[in-house]
Amino acid sequence: FTVEDCRIENWGGSGIDMVGCRGGVIRGCTFEDSDSGAASGIQAKGGSKQVTIESCRFVHAGQRALNIGGSTGLAYFRPGPGGFEARDVTVRGCTIVGSLAAVAFVGVDGATFSFNTIYRPGRWAVRILQETREPGFVPCRRGVFTDNIVVFAAGGGARAINIGDGTDAASFAFERNIWFDPASAA
């Protein structure tokens, strides 16, 4: 599937919510909402794999602008539970402004987030979480966060990275990112 050059505004829930989607590209889309509620810009979960999200813009796109993975009831996985929420998801060349968290890796078995710009997320730039805890599911693992620019205002309880329990955070790679706190330049 391909979703290209769309503008999604004020949606509530998820702008694009994939459950068990495979082999798709979301390109050149804009997502603009508010940072309230449990909304997300794009969510890929329920066995989704081999999905590419590129050259998109997220402006205050909910609590998690990009929710790579998630929490899916076992009956809703497509074609069926495979031990992961999402696998082989690539996010590149995107701009994320605001949102409580710019990107959340949740129950992922391999995902790449590269060449993106994150500007002033509300609380976290990156989250690594494990929400599905059924037997046979791998811990959130094998994420790559590389070559990104992150403008993040530390302080006030905000943290650049949030790591939840039950994850394999040590298997994540963080390389060649630029982290900038505007308060440090004053």
Coordinates of N, CA and C in Angstrom, one line a residue:
F1 N 0.8 -1.2 0.0 CA 0.0 0.0 0.0 C 0.9 1.2 0.0
T2 N 0.3 2.3 -0.5 CA 1.0 3.6 -0.5 C 0.0 4.7 0.0
V3 N 0.4 5.5 0.9 CA -0.4 6.7 1.3 C 0.5 7.9 1.1
E4 N 0.1 8.8 0.2 CA 1.1 9.8 -0.2 C 0.4 11.2 -0.3
D5 N 1.2 12.2 0.2 CA 0.8 13.6 0.1 C -0.6 13.9 0.6
C6 N -0.9 13.3 1.8 CA -2.2 13.6 2.5 C -2.0 14.6 3.6
R7 N -3.0 15.3 3.9 CA -3.0 16.2 5.1 C -4.1 15.7 6.0
I8 N -3.7 15.4 7.3 CA -4.7 14.9 8.2 C -4.7 15.8 9.4
E9 N -5.9 16.3 9.8 CA -6.0 17.3 10.9 C -7.0 16.9 11.9
N10 N -6.8 17.2 13.2 CA -7.8 17.2 14.2 C -8.6 15.8 14.2
W11 N -7.9 14.7 14.3 CA -8.5 13.4 14.1 C -9.0 12.8 15.4
G12 N -8.3 12.9 16.5 CA -8.7 12.0 17.6 C -8.3 10.6 17.3
G13 N -7.8 9.9 18.3 CA -7.4 8.5 18.0 C -6.0 8.5 17.3
S14 N -5.9 7.8 16.2 CA -4.7 7.8 15.4 C -5.0 8.4 14.0
G15 N -4.1 9.2 13.5 CA -4.2 9.7 12.1 C -4.2 8.6 11.1
I16 N -3.3 7.7 11.2 CA -3.2 6.4 10.5 C -2.9 5.3 11.5
D17 N -3.8 4.3 11.6 CA -3.7 3.3 12.6 C -3.6 1.9 11.8
M18 N -2.4 1.4 11.8 CA -2.2 0.1 11.1 C -2.2 -1.1 12.0
V19 N -3.0 -2.1 11.7 CA -3.0 -3.3 12.5 C -2.7 -4.4 11.4
G20 N -1.5 -5.0 11.6 CA -1.2 -6.1 10.7 C -0.9 -5.7 9.2
C21 N -0.5 -4.4 9.0 CA -0.2 -4.0 7.7 C 1.2 -4.3 7.3
R22 N 1.4 -4.6 6.0 CA 2.7 -5.0 5.6 C 3.1 -4.4 4.2
G23 N 4.3 -4.2 4.0 CA 4.8 -3.8 2.7 C 4.3 -2.4 2.3
G24 N 4.2 -1.5 3.2 CA 3.6 -0.2 2.8 C 4.5 1.0 2.9
V25 N 4.1 2.1 2.3 CA 4.9 3.3 2.4 C 3.9 4.5 2.7
I26 N 4.3 5.3 3.6 CA 3.5 6.5 3.9 C 4.5 7.6 3.7
R27 N 4.2 8.5 2.7 CA 5.2 9.5 2.2 C 4.6 10.9 2.0
G28 N 5.3 11.9 2.5 CA 5.0 13.3 2.2 C 3.7 13.7 2.8
C29 N 3.3 13.1 3.9 CA 2.0 13.5 4.6 C 2.2 14.4 5.7
T30 N 1.2 15.2 6.1 CA 1.2 16.1 7.2 C 0.2 15.7 8.2
F31 N 0.5 15.7 9.5 CA -0.4 15.3 10.6 C -0.3 16.5 11.6
E32 N -1.5 17.1 11.8 CA -1.6 18.3 12.7 C -2.8 18.2 13.6
D33 N -2.5 18.2 14.9 CA -3.6 18.0 15.9 C -3.2 18.8 17.1
S34 N -3.4 18.2 18.3 CA -3.0 18.8 19.5 C -2.3 17.7 20.3
D35 N -1.7 18.1 21.4 CA -0.9 17.1 22.2 C -1.8 16.5 23.3
S36 N -3.1 16.7 23.2 CA -4.0 16.2 24.3 C -4.5 14.8 23.9
G37 N -5.2 14.2 24.9 CA -5.8 12.9 24.7 C -4.8 11.8 24.4
A38 N -5.2 10.7 23.9 CA -4.4 9.5 23.7 C -4.1 9.4 22.2
A39 N -4.2 10.5 21.4 CA -4.0 10.4 20.0 C -2.5 10.1 19.6
S40 N -2.4 9.6 18.4 CA -1.0 9.4 17.8 C -1.2 9.8 16.3
G41 N -0.1 10.2 15.7 CA -0.1 10.6 14.3 C -0.2 9.3 13.5
I42 N 0.8 8.4 13.6 CA 0.9 7.1 12.9 C 1.2 6.1 14.0
Q43 N 0.4 5.0 13.9 CA 0.7 3.8 14.7 C 0.7 2.6 13.8
A44 N 1.8 1.8 14.0 CA 1.9 0.5 13.3 C 2.0 -0.6 14.4
K45 N 1.0 -1.5 14.5 CA 1.0 -2.5 15.5 C 0.3 -3.7 15.0
G46 N 0.0 -4.7 15.9 CA -0.7 -5.9 15.6 C -0.1 -6.8 14.6
G47 N 1.2 -6.8 14.5 CA 1.9 -7.6 13.5 C 2.3 -6.9 12.3
S48 N 2.2 -5.6 12.3 CA 2.7 -4.8 11.1 C 4.2 -5.0 10.9
K49 N 4.6 -5.0 9.6 CA 6.0 -5.2 9.3 C 6.3 -4.6 7.9
Q50 N 7.6 -4.3 7.7 CA 8.1 -3.8 6.4 C 7.3 -2.6 6.0
V51 N 7.2 -1.6 6.9 CA 6.5 -0.3 6.6 C 7.5 0.8 6.6
T52 N 7.4 1.7 5.7 CA 8.3 2.8 5.6 C 7.5 4.1 5.7
I53 N 7.9 5.0 6.6 CA 7.3 6.3 6.8 C 8.4 7.3 6.5
E54 N 8.2 8.1 5.4 CA 9.2 9.0 5.0 C 8.7 10.4 4.6
S55 N 9.5 11.4 4.9 CA 9.3 12.8 4.5 C 7.9 13.3 4.9
C56 N 7.5 12.9 6.1 CA 6.3 13.4 6.7 C 6.5 14.4 7.7
R57 N 5.5 15.2 8.1 CA 5.6 16.3 9.0 C 4.5 16.1 10.1
F58 N 4.9 16.1 11.4 CA 4.0 15.9 12.5 C 4.0 17.1 13.4
V59 N 2.9 17.8 13.5 CA 2.8 19.0 14.3 C 1.8 18.8 15.4
H60 N 2.4 18.7 16.7 CA 1.5 18.4 17.8 C 0.6 17.2 17.5
A61 N 1.1 16.1 17.1 CA 0.4 15.0 16.6 C 0.1 14.0 17.7
G62 N -0.5 14.5 18.8 CA -0.9 13.6 19.9 C 0.2 13.3 20.9
Q63 N -0.1 12.3 21.8 CA 0.8 12.0 22.8 C 2.0 11.3 22.2
R64 N 1.9 10.5 21.2 CA 3.0 9.8 20.5 C 2.8 10.1 19.1
A65 N 3.7 11.0 18.5 CA 3.6 11.4 17.1 C 3.7 10.1 16.3
L66 N 4.7 9.3 16.6 CA 5.0 8.0 15.9 C 5.0 6.9 16.9
N67 N 4.0 6.0 16.9 CA 3.9 4.9 17.8 C 4.3 3.7 17.0
I68 N 5.5 3.3 17.0 CA 6.0 2.1 16.3 C 5.8 0.9 17.2
G69 N 4.8 0.1 16.9 CA 4.3 -0.9 17.8 C 3.1 -0.5 18.6
G70 N 2.8 -1.1 19.7 CA 1.7 -0.7 20.5 C 1.2 -1.8 21.4
S71 N -0.1 -1.8 21.6 CA -0.7 -2.8 22.5 C -2.0 -3.3 21.8
T72 N -1.9 -4.5 21.3 CA -3.0 -5.1 20.5 C -3.6 -6.3 21.2
G73 N -4.9 -6.4 21.2 CA -5.5 -7.7 21.7 C -5.1 -8.8 20.8
L74 N -4.9 -10.0 21.4 CA -4.4 -11.1 20.6 C -5.3 -11.5 19.4
A75 N -6.6 -11.3 19.6 CA -7.6 -11.7 18.6 C -7.5 -10.8 17.3
Y76 N -6.8 -9.6 17.5 CA -6.8 -8.6 16.4 C -5.5 -8.6 15.6
F77 N -4.6 -9.5 15.9 CA -3.3 -9.5 15.1 C -3.6 -10.1 13.8
R78 N -2.9 -9.6 12.8 CA -3.1 -10.1 11.4 C -1.7 -10.5 10.9
P79 N -1.6 -11.7 10.4 CA -2.6 -12.8 10.3 C -2.8 -13.4 11.7
G80 N -1.9 -13.3 12.6 CA -2.0 -13.9 13.9 C -0.8 -13.4 14.7
P81 N -0.8 -13.6 16.0 CA 0.4 -13.2 16.8 C 1.6 -13.8 16.3
G82 N 2.7 -13.0 16.1 CA 4.0 -13.5 15.6 C 5.1 -13.2 16.6
G83 N 4.7 -12.8 17.8 CA 5.7 -12.5 18.8 C 6.2 -11.1 18.8
F84 N 5.6 -10.2 18.0 CA 6.0 -8.8 18.0 C 4.8 -7.9 17.6
E85 N 4.8 -6.7 18.0 CA 3.8 -5.7 17.6 C 4.1 -5.2 16.2
A86 N 5.4 -4.9 16.0 CA 5.9 -4.3 14.7 C 7.3 -4.8 14.5
R87 N 7.6 -5.0 13.2 CA 8.9 -5.4 12.8 C 9.3 -4.7 11.5
D88 N 10.6 -4.4 11.5 CA 11.2 -3.8 10.2 C 10.4 -2.5 9.8
V89 N 10.2 -1.6 10.7 CA 9.6 -0.3 10.4 C 10.7 0.7 10.2
T90 N 10.6 1.5 9.2 CA 11.6 2.5 8.9 C 10.9 3.9 8.9
V91 N 11.5 4.8 9.7 CA 11.0 6.2 9.7 C 12.2 7.1 9.3
R92 N 12.1 7.8 8.2 CA 13.3 8.6 7.8 C 12.8 9.9 7.1
G93 N 13.6 10.9 7.4 CA 13.4 12.2 6.7 C 12.2 13.0 7.2
C94 N 11.7 12.7 8.4 CA 10.5 13.3 8.9 C 10.8 14.4 9.9
T95 N 9.9 15.3 10.1 CA 10.0 16.4 11.1 C 8.8 16.2 12.1
I96 N 9.2 16.2 13.4 CA 8.2 16.1 14.4 C 8.3 17.3 15.3
V97 N 7.3 18.1 15.4 CA 7.2 19.3 16.3 C 6.2 19.0 17.4
G98 N 6.7 19.2 18.7 CA 5.8 18.9 19.8 C 5.5 17.5 20.0
S99 N 4.3 17.2 20.5 CA 3.8 15.9 21.0 C 4.5 15.6 22.3
L100 N 3.8 14.8 23.1 CA 4.4 14.4 24.4 C 5.6 13.6 24.2
A101 N 5.6 12.6 23.2 CA 6.8 11.9 22.8 C 6.8 11.9 21.3
A102 N 8.0 12.2 20.7 CA 8.2 12.2 19.3 C 8.0 10.8 18.7
V103 N 8.7 9.8 19.3 CA 8.6 8.5 18.8 C 8.6 7.5 19.9
A104 N 7.8 6.5 19.9 CA 7.8 5.4 20.9 C 8.0 4.1 20.1
F105 N 9.0 3.3 20.6 CA 9.2 2.0 20.1 C 8.5 1.1 21.1
V106 N 7.5 0.4 20.7 CA 6.6 -0.4 21.7 C 6.4 -1.8 21.2
G107 N 7.1 -2.7 21.9 CA 7.0 -4.1 21.4 C 7.6 -4.4 20.1
V108 N 8.6 -3.6 19.7 CA 9.2 -3.7 18.3 C 10.2 -4.8 18.3
D109 N 10.3 -5.5 17.2 CA 11.4 -6.4 16.9 C 12.1 -5.9 15.6
G110 N 12.9 -4.8 15.8 CA 13.6 -4.2 14.7 C 12.9 -3.0 14.1
A111 N 13.4 -1.8 14.2 CA 12.9 -0.6 13.6 C 14.0 0.4 13.5
T112 N 14.0 1.3 12.4 CA 15.0 2.3 12.2 C 14.4 3.6 12.2
F113 N 14.9 4.6 12.9 CA 14.5 6.0 13.0 C 15.7 6.8 12.6
S114 N 15.8 7.3 11.4 CA 17.0 8.0 10.9 C 16.7 9.2 10.1
F115 N 17.7 10.2 10.2 CA 17.6 11.4 9.4 C 16.3 12.2 9.6
N116 N 15.9 12.2 10.8 CA 14.7 13.0 11.2 C 15.1 14.2 12.1
T117 N 14.1 15.1 12.2 CA 14.3 16.3 13.0 C 13.2 16.3 14.1
I118 N 13.6 16.3 15.3 CA 12.6 16.4 16.4 C 12.8 17.7 17.1
Y119 N 11.7 18.5 17.2 CA 11.7 19.8 17.7 C 10.8 20.0 18.9
R120 N 11.4 20.1 20.1 CA 10.7 20.4 21.4 C 9.5 19.5 21.7
P121 N 9.8 18.2 21.8 CA 8.8 17.3 22.3 C 8.4 17.7 23.8
G122 N 7.2 17.4 24.2 CA 6.7 17.9 25.5 C 7.4 17.2 26.7
R123 N 7.7 15.9 26.5 CA 8.3 15.2 27.7 C 9.4 14.3 27.3
W124 N 9.3 13.5 26.2 CA 10.4 12.6 25.8 C 10.6 12.8 24.2
A125 N 11.8 12.6 23.8 CA 12.1 12.5 22.4 C 11.9 11.1 22.0
V126 N 12.3 10.1 22.8 CA 12.2 8.7 22.5 C 11.7 7.9 23.7
R127 N 10.8 7.0 23.4 CA 10.4 6.0 24.4 C 10.7 4.6 23.9
I128 N 11.1 3.7 24.8 CA 11.3 2.3 24.5 C 10.4 1.6 25.6
L129 N 9.4 0.9 25.1 CA 8.4 0.4 26.0 C 8.0 -1.1 25.6
Q130 N 7.5 -1.8 26.6 CA 6.9 -3.1 26.3 C 5.5 -3.1 26.9
E131 N 4.5 -3.1 26.1 CA 3.1 -3.1 26.6 C 2.5 -4.5 26.5
T132 N 2.7 -5.2 25.4 CA 2.2 -6.6 25.2 C 3.1 -7.5 25.9
R133 N 2.6 -8.2 26.9 CA 3.4 -9.1 27.7 C 3.0 -10.5 27.7
E134 N 2.3 -10.9 26.6 CA 1.9 -12.3 26.5 C 3.1 -13.2 26.2
P135 N 2.9 -14.5 26.6 CA 4.0 -15.5 26.3 C 4.3 -15.5 24.8
G136 N 5.6 -15.6 24.5 CA 6.0 -15.8 23.1 C 6.4 -14.4 22.5
F137 N 6.1 -13.3 23.1 CA 6.4 -12.0 22.6 C 7.9 -11.6 23.0
V138 N 8.6 -11.1 22.0 CA 10.0 -10.7 22.3 C 9.9 -9.4 23.1
P139 N 10.9 -9.1 23.9 CA 10.9 -7.8 24.5 C 11.3 -6.7 23.4
C140 N 10.8 -5.5 23.6 CA 11.1 -4.5 22.6 C 12.6 -4.4 22.4
R141 N 13.0 -4.6 21.1 CA 14.5 -4.7 20.8 C 14.8 -4.3 19.4
R142 N 16.1 -4.2 19.2 CA 16.8 -4.0 17.9 C 16.3 -2.7 17.2
G143 N 16.1 -1.6 18.0 CA 15.8 -0.3 17.4 C 17.1 0.4 17.0
V144 N 17.0 1.2 16.0 CA 18.2 2.0 15.6 C 17.7 3.5 15.5
F145 N 18.4 4.3 16.2 CA 18.1 5.8 16.3 C 19.4 6.5 15.9
T146 N 19.4 6.9 14.6 CA 20.7 7.4 14.1 C 20.5 8.6 13.1
D147 N 21.5 9.5 13.2 CA 21.6 10.6 12.3 C 20.4 11.6 12.4
N148 N 19.9 11.7 13.6 CA 18.8 12.6 13.8 C 19.3 13.9 14.5
I149 N 18.5 15.0 14.3 CA 18.6 16.2 15.0 C 17.5 16.3 16.1
V150 N 17.9 16.5 17.3 CA 16.9 16.6 18.4 C 17.1 17.9 19.2
V151 N 16.1 18.8 19.1 CA 16.0 20.0 19.9 C 15.1 19.7 21.1
F152 N 15.7 19.6 22.3 CA 14.9 19.1 23.4 C 15.2 20.0 24.6
A153 N 14.2 20.5 25.2 CA 14.4 21.4 26.4 C 14.3 20.5 27.7
A154 N 15.5 20.2 28.2 CA 15.5 19.4 29.4 C 15.0 20.3 30.6
G155 N 14.6 19.6 31.7 CA 14.1 20.3 32.8 C 12.6 20.2 33.0
G156 N 12.1 20.5 34.1 CA 10.7 20.4 34.4 C 10.1 19.0 34.3
G157 N 11.0 18.0 34.6 CA 10.6 16.6 34.6 C 10.7 16.0 33.2
A158 N 11.1 16.7 32.2 CA 11.3 16.2 30.9 C 12.6 15.3 30.8
R159 N 12.5 14.3 30.1 CA 13.7 13.4 29.8 C 13.8 13.1 28.4
A160 N 15.0 13.1 27.9 CA 15.2 12.8 26.4 C 14.7 11.4 26.0
I161 N 15.1 10.4 26.9 CA 14.7 9.0 26.6 C 14.1 8.4 27.8
N162 N 13.0 7.7 27.5 CA 12.3 6.9 28.6 C 12.4 5.5 28.2
I163 N 12.9 4.7 29.2 CA 13.0 3.2 29.0 C 12.1 2.5 30.0
G164 N 11.1 1.8 29.5 CA 10.3 1.0 30.4 C 10.8 -0.3 30.8
D165 N 10.2 -1.0 31.7 CA 10.7 -2.3 32.1 C 10.2 -3.4 31.1
G166 N 10.9 -4.5 31.1 CA 10.6 -5.6 30.2 C 11.1 -5.4 28.8
T167 N 12.0 -4.4 28.6 CA 12.5 -4.2 27.2 C 14.0 -4.7 27.1
D168 N 14.5 -4.8 25.9 CA 15.9 -5.1 25.7 C 16.5 -3.8 25.2
A169 N 16.5 -2.8 26.0 CA 17.1 -1.5 25.6 C 18.5 -1.6 25.2
A170 N 19.3 -2.5 25.7 CA 20.7 -2.6 25.4 C 20.9 -3.0 23.9
S171 N 19.9 -3.6 23.3 CA 20.0 -3.9 21.9 C 19.8 -2.8 20.9
F172 N 19.4 -1.6 21.5 CA 19.1 -0.4 20.6 C 20.5 0.3 20.3
A173 N 20.6 0.9 19.2 CA 21.8 1.6 18.8 C 21.4 3.1 18.6
F174 N 22.2 3.9 19.3 CA 22.0 5.4 19.1 C 23.4 5.9 18.6
E175 N 23.4 6.4 17.4 CA 24.6 6.8 16.7 C 24.4 8.1 15.9
R176 N 25.4 9.0 16.0 CA 25.6 10.2 15.1 C 24.3 11.1 15.2
N177 N 23.7 11.2 16.4 CA 22.6 12.2 16.6 C 23.2 13.5 17.1
I178 N 22.5 14.5 16.8 CA 22.8 15.8 17.4 C 21.7 16.2 18.4
W179 N 22.1 16.4 19.7 CA 21.1 16.7 20.7 C 21.4 18.2 21.1
F180 N 20.4 19.0 21.2 CA 20.6 20.4 21.5 C 19.5 20.9 22.5
D181 N 20.0 21.4 23.6 CA 19.1 22.0 24.6 C 19.1 23.5 24.4
P182 N 18.1 24.2 24.0 CA 18.1 25.6 23.8 C 18.5 26.4 25.0
A183 N 18.2 25.9 26.2 CA 18.6 26.6 27.4 C 20.1 26.7 27.6
S184 N 20.8 25.7 27.1 CA 22.3 25.7 27.2 C 22.9 26.8 26.3
A185 N 22.2 27.3 25.4 CA 22.8 28.4 24.5 C 22.6 29.8 25.1
A186 N 21.8 29.9 26.1 CA 21.5 31.2 26.7 C 22.7 31.8 27.5

